[in-house]
Coordinates of C-alpha atoms in Angstrom, one line a residue:
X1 CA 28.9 117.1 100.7
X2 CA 29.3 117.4 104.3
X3 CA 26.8 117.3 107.0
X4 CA 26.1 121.6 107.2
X5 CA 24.5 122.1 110.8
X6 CA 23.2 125.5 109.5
X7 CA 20.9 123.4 107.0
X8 CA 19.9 121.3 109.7
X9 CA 18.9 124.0 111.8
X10 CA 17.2 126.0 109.6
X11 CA 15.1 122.8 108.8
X12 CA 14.4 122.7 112.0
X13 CA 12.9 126.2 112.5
X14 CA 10.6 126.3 109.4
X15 CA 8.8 122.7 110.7
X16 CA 8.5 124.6 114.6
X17 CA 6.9 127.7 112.1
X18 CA 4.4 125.1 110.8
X19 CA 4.1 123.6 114.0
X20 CA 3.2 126.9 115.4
X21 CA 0.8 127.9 112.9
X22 CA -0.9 125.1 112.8
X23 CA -2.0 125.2 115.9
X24 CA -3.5 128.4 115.7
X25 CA -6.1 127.0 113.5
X26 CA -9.2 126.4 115.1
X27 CA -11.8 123.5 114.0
X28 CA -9.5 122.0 111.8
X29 CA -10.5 119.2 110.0
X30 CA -9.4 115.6 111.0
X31 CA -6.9 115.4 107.6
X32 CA -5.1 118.6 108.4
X33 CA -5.1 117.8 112.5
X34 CA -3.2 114.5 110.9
X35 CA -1.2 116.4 109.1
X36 CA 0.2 118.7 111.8
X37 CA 1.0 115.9 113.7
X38 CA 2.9 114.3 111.3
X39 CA 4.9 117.6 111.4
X40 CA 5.6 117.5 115.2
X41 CA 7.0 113.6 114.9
X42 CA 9.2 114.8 111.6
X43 CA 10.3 117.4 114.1
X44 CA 11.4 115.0 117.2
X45 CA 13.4 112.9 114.9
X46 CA 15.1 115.8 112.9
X47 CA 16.1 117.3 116.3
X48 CA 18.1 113.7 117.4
X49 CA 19.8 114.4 113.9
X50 CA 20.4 117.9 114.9
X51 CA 21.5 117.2 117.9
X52 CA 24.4 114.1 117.0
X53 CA 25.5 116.3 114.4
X54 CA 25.8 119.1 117.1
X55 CA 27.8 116.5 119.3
X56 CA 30.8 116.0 116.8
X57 CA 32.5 119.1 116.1
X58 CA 34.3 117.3 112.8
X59 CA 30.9 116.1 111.9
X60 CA 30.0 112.7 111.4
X61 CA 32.7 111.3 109.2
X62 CA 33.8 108.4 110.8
X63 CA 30.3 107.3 110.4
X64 CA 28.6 108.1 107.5
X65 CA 30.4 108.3 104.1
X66 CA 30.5 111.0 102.0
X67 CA 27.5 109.4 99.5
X68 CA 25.0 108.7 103.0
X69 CA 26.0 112.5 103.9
X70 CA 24.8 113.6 100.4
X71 CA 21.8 111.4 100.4
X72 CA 20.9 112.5 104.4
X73 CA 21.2 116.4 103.3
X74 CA 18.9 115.6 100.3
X75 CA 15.9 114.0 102.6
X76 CA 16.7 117.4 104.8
X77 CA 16.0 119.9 101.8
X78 CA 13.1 117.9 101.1
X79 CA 11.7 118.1 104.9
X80 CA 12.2 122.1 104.7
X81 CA 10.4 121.9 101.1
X82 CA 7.7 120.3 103.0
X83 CA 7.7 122.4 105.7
X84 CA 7.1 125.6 103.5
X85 CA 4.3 123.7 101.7
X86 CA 2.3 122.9 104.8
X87 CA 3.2 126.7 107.1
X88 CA 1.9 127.9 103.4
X89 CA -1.1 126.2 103.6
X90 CA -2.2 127.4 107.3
X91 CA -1.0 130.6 106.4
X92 CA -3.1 131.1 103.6
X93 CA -6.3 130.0 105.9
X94 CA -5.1 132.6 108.1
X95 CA -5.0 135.0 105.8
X96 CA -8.4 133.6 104.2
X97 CA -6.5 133.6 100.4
X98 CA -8.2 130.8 98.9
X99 CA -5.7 131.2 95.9
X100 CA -2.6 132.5 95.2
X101 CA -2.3 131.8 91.4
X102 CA -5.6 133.2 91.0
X103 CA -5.7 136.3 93.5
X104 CA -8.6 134.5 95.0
X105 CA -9.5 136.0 98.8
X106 CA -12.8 136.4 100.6
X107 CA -13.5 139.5 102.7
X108 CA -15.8 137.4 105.5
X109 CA -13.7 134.5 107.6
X110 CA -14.4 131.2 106.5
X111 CA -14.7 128.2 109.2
X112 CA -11.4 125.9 108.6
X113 CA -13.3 123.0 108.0
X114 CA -15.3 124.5 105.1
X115 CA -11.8 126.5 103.9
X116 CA -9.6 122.9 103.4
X117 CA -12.1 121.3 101.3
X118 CA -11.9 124.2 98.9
X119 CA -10.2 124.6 95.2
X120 CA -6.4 124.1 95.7
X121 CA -6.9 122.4 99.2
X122 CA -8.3 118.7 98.3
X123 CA -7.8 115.7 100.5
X124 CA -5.8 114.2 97.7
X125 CA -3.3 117.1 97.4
X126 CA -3.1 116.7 101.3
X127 CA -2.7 113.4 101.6
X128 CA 0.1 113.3 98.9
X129 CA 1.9 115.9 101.6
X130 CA 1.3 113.9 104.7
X131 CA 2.7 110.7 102.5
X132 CA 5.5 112.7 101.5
X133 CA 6.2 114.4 105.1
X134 CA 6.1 110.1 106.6
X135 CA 8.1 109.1 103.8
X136 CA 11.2 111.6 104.9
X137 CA 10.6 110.8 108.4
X138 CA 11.3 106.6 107.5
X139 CA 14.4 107.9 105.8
X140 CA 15.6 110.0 108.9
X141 CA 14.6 107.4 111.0
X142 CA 17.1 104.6 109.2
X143 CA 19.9 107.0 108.8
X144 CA 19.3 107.6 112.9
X145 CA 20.1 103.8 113.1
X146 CA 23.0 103.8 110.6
X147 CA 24.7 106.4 112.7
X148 CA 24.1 104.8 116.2
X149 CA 21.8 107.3 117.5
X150 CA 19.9 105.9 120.4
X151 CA 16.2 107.5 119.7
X152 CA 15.3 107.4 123.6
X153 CA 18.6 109.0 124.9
X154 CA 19.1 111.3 122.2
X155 CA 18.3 115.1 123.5
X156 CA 15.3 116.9 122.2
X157 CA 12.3 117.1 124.3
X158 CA 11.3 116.3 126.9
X159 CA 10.5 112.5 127.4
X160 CA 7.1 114.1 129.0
X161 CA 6.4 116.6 126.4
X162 CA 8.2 114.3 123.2
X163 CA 5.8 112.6 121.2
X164 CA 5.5 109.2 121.0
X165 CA 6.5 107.0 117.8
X166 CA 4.9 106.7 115.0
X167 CA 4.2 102.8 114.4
X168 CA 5.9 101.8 110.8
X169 CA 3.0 103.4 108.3
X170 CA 2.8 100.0 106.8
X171 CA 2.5 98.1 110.3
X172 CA -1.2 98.7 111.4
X173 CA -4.4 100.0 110.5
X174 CA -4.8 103.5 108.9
X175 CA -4.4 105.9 112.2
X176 CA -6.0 109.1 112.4
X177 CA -3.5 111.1 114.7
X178 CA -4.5 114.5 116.0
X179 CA -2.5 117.4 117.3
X180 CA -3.1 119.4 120.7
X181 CA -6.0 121.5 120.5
X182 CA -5.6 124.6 122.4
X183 CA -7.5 125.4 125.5
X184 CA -9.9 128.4 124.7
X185 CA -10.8 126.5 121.2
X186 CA -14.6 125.5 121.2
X187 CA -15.3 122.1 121.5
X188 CA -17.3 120.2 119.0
X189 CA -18.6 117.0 118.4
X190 CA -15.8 114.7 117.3
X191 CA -16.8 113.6 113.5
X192 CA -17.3 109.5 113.6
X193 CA -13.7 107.8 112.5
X194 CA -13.1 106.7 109.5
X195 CA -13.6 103.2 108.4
X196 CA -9.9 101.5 108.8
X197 CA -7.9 101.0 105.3
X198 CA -7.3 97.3 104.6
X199 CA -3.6 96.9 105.1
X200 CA -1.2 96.5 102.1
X201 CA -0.1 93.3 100.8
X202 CA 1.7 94.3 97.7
X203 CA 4.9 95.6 99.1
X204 CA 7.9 94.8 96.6
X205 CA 11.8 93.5 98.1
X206 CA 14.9 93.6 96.4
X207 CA 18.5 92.5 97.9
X208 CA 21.5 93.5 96.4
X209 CA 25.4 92.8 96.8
X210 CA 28.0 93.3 94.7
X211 CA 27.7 89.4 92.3
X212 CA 24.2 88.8 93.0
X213 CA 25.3 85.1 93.7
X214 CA 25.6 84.5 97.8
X215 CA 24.1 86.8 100.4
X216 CA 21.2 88.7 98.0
X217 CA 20.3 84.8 97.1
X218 CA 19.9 83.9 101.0
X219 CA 18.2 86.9 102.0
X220 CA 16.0 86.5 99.3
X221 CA 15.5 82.6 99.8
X222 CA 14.7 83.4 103.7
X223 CA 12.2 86.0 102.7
X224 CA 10.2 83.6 100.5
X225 CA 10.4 80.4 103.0
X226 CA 9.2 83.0 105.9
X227 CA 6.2 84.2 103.5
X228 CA 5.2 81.0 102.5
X229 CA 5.2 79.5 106.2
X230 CA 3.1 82.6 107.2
X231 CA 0.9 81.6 104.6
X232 CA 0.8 78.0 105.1
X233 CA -0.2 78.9 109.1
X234 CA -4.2 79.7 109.3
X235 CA -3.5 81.2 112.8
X236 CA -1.4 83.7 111.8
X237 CA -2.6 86.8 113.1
X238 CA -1.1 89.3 110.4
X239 CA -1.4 88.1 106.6
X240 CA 1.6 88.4 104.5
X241 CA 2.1 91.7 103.3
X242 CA 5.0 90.7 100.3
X243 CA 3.8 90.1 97.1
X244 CA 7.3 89.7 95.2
X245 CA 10.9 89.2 96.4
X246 CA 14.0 89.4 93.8
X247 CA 17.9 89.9 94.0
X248 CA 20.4 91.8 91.7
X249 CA 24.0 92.4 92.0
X250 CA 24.9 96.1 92.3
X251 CA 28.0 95.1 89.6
X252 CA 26.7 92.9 87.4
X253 CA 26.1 93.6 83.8
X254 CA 23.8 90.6 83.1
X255 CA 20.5 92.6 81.9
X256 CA 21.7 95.9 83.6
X257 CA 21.0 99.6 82.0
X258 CA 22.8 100.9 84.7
X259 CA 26.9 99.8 84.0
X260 CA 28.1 103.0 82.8
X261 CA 26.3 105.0 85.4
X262 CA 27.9 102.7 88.2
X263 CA 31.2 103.1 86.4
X264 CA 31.0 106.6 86.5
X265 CA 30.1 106.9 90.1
X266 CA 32.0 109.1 92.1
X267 CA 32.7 106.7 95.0
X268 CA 33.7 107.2 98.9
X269 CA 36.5 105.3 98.3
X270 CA 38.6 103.4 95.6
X271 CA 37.8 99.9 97.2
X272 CA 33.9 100.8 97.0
X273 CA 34.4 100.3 92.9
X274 CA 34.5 96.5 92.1
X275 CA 33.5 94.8 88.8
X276 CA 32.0 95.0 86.6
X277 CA 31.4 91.5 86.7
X278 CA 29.5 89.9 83.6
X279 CA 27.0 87.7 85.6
X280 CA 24.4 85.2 84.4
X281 CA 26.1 82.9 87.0
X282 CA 24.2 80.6 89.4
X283 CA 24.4 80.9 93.3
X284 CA 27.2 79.8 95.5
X285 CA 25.8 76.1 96.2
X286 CA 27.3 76.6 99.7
X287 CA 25.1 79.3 100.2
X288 CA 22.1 78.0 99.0
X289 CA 22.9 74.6 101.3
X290 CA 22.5 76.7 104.2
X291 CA 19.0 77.8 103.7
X292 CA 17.7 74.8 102.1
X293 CA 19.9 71.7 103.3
X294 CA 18.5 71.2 107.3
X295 CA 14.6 70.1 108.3
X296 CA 13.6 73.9 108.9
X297 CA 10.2 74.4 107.1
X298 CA 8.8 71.0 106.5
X299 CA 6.3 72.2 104.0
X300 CA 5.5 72.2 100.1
X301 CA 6.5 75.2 99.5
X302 CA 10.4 74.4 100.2
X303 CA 11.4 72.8 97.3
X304 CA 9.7 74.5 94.9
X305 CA 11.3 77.8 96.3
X306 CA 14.4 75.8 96.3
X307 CA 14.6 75.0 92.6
X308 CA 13.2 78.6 91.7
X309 CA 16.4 79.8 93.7
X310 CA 18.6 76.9 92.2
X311 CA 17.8 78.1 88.9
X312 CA 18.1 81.9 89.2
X313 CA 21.0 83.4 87.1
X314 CA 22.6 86.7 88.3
X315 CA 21.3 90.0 87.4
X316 CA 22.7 93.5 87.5
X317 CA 20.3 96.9 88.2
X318 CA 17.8 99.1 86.4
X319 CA 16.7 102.2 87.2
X320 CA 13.2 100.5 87.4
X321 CA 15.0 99.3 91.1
X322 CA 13.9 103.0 92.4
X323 CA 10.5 102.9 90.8
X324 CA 8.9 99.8 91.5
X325 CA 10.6 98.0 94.5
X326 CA 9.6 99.9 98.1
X327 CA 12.7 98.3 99.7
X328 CA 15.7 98.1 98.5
X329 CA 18.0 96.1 101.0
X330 CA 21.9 95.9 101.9
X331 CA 24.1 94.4 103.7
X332 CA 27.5 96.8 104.8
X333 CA 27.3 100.3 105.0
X334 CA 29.7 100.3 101.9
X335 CA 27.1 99.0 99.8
X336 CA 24.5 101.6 101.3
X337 CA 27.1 104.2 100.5
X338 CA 27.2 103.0 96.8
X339 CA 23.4 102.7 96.3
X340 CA 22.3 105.8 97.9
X341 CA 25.0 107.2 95.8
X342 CA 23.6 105.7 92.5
X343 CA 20.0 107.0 93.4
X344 CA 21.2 110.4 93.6
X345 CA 23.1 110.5 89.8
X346 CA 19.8 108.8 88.8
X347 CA 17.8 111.6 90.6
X348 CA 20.8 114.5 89.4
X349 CA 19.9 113.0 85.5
X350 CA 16.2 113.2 86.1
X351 CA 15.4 109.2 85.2
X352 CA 14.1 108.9 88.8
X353 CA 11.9 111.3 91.3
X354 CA 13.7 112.6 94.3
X355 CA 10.1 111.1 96.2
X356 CA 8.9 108.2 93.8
X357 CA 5.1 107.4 94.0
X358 CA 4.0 105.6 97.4
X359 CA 7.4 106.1 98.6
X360 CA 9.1 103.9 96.4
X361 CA 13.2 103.1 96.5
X362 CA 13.9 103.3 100.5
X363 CA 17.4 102.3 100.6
X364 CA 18.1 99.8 103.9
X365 CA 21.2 98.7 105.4
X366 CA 19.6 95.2 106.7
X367 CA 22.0 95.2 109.6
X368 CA 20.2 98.0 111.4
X369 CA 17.8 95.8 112.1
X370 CA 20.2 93.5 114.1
X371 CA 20.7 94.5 117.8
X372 CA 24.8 95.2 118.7
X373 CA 26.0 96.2 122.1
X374 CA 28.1 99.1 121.0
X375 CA 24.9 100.3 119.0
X376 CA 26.2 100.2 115.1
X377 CA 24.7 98.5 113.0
X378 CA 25.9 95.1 112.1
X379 CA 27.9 94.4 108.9
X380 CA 26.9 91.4 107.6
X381 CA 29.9 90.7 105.2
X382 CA 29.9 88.1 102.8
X383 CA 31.6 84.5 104.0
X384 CA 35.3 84.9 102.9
X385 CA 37.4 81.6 101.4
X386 CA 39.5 80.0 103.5
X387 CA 42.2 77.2 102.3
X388 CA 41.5 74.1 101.8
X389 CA 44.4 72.0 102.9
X390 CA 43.2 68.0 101.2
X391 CA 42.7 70.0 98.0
X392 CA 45.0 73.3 98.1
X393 CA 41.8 75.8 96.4
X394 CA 39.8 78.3 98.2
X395 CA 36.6 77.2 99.9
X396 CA 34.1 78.5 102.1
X397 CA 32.9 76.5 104.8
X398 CA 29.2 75.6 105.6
X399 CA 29.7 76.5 109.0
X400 CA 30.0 79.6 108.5
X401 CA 27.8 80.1 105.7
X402 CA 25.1 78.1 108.3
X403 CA 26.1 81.2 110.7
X404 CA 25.8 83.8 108.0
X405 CA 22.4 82.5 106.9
X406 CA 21.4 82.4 110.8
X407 CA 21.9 86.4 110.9
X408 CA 20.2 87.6 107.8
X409 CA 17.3 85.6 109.4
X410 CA 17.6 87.1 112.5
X411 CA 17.7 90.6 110.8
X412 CA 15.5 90.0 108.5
X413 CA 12.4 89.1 111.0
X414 CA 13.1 92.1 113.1
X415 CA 12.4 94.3 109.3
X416 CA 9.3 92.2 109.2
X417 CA 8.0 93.4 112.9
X418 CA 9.4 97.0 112.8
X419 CA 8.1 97.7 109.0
X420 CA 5.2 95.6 108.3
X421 CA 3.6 94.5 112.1
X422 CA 4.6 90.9 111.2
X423 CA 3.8 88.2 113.9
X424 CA 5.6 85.0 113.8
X425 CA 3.3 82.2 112.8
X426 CA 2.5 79.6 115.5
X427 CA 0.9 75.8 115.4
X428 CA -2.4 74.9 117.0
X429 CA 0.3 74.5 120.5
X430 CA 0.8 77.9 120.5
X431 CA 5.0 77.4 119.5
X432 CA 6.7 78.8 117.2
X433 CA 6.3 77.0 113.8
X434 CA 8.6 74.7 112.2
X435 CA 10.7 76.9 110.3
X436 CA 10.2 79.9 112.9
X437 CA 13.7 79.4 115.0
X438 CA 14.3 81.3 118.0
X439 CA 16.1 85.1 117.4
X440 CA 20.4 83.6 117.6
X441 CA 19.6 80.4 116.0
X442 CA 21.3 79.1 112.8
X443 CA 19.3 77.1 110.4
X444 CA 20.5 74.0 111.7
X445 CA 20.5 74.6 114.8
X446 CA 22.5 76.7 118.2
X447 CA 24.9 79.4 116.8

């Protein structure tokens, strides 16, 4: 399925038509003011989409693959679904129908803040939107990096009339956000804020590649060491928001209810299809030597992450993956292809929600979080074998697994500080701490 500007735009006009009537509401209530701001930032970034698919007149092809294009039409139809929901809801306060389903309408004007904490028009319902409405806009917001889309050149508005950013949901305290009130609306009091929520620390991160035996391990070995030197530094500023880290290989079979659904896959390409392999394998030592084998993170916690990671066995999927992991990390845009593509038969076959509670099952190509010059995203492929002349067999070199390991670091804080506000820990000098390299630095050392 190809990227149909006519959807796009369309999207477009029915979030401006919520927009609009939104803010013809007067006294709204702080929850609904959130929510039509919410709608004005799902708006800015589905205009930079609009408008990159509006700059390629053979769409974007040569950038996303057919699977991302599917996947990036789906969060689309479910921005316009949203869109109807919430121009529905002000309409009906316009309209003073307190009920649809039930024919319910009052002949006196109710005050908007009474009217929203009727019936069909509780918080809860309401938030669920506004979670749903942030949820699309993270999705938007990755594929925006996928496809090189520089946020603060793209067209739109205005830079003096665009909104600003939303911080990553997950990042800082709750925020109550507020939309423009118009001028002849009559000033009130402004109700006290809300007590901040305490910020989440159970988020849920799994890394896959294709064997489940090399880059998943490392990612998921760096992700563990950085958590447990957060912890293990009192003057951390932000606590450590990750409460379990695995790995699986997209291919494997190994405890896998997924291998005929993967089989069956329609893929971008014929070289996308690999396996299956049977797995229950242990990681590529090289690999593992990378993260583990230098004086990086001089703490307790190292070795007994080491042997945990020593010991792990390779695993394939479940559909599970979608329901209870809020990441779900690659590393090549072929593998983001091939998972987003495997959420949607698992979505088409109803064994998982197009919007999972919480947001669950974001899909994220890791190397959008790694800066490149020409603005793609960087493909961090595995280490390939090279010849080894004393013995005549295929090797891979520590070097380069020392560099590979280097660059899923580097990527992997920059996810930390864009999605979850995290600061790297420091000693009692105020430096970095051990363990805590500089962006561009290997694990042992300089790249």
């Amino acid at each position: 399925m190809a990227l149909d500007l006519g959807t796009i735009v369309t999207a477009v006009e029915v979030v401006q038509k919520a927009i609009e009537m939104c803010k013809r509401v007067e006294d709204l209530p702080d929850q609904m003011k959130a929510l039509g701001r919410r709608m004005e930032l799902q708006k800015t970034v589905l205009l930079q989409v609009e408008s990159f698919v509006k700059e390629y007149s053979k769409g974007v092809d040569p950038i996303l693959e057919a699977g991302q294009q599917q996947d990036l039409m789906r969060i689309i139809g479910n921005v316009k679904e949203n869109a109807d929901k919430v121009y529905e809801l002000f309409e009906r306060e316009k309209e003073n129908i307190l009920s649809r389903e039930y024919n319910l309408q009052f002949k006196f004007k109710l005050p908007a803040r009474i009217w929203f904490a009727l019936v069909e028009n509780q918080p809860e319902k309401i938030k669920g939107v506004m979670e749903d409405i942030n949820h699309d806009r993270e999705e938007l917001s990755h594929y925006l990096q996928i496809i090189e889309k520089d946020r603060d050149k793209s067209p739109g508005p205005s830079k003096q009339n665009q909104q600003p950013p939303l911080p990553p949901p997950s990042a800082s305290k709750a925020l109550e956000l507020v939309v423009p009130v118009q001028n002849n609306a009559k000033k009130r009091r402004p109700s006290p804020s809300p007590s901040p929520l305490p910020l989440r620390q159970d988020y849920k991160i799994l890394f896959v590649d294709p064997r489940n035996q090399a880059r998943s391990i490392v990612a998921q070995s760096l992700l563990l060491l950085l958590g447990g030197l957060t912890e293990a530094t009192s003057n951390s500023s932000v606590p450590w928001r990750i409460a379990k880290v695995h790995s699986a290989g997209f291919f494997v079979s190994h405890k896998s209810t997924l291998t005929s659904v993967i089989s069956g896959l329609s893929y971008s390409h014929k070289s996308y299809k690999m396996g299956p392999f049977p797995g229950n394998e242990l990681p590529n030592p090289i690999a593992l030597a990378s993260v583990f084998d230098n004086k990086c993170y001089p703490y307790p916690f190292k070795s007994t992450i080491q042997t945990q990671m020593t010991k792990h066995h390779s695993v394939g999927l479940t559909e599970k993956a979608f329901k209870n992991y809020d990441y779900i990390i690659v590393f090549t845009n072929r593998e983001h292809d091939n998972m987003v593509r495997l959420k949607d038969a698992l979505i088409q076959s109803g064994k998982v929600s197009a919007r999972e509670k919480g947001g669950k099952g974001r899909v994220l190509h890791l190397g959008t979080y790694i800066p490149q010059r020409n603005g793609k995203p960087k493909e961090i492929l595995n280490v390939p074998s090279k010849l080894d002349e004393a013995t005549g067999k295929q090797t891979e070199s520590r070097g380069d697994w020392n560099k590979k390991a280097g660059e899923i670091k580097t990527a992997l804080k920059v996810f930390l500080k864009d999605e979850m506000g995290w600061v790297m820990p420091c000693n009692t000098n105020g430096h970095a701490a051990q363990g805590g390299k500089k962006e561009g630095e290997s694990e042992n050392g300089k790249e």
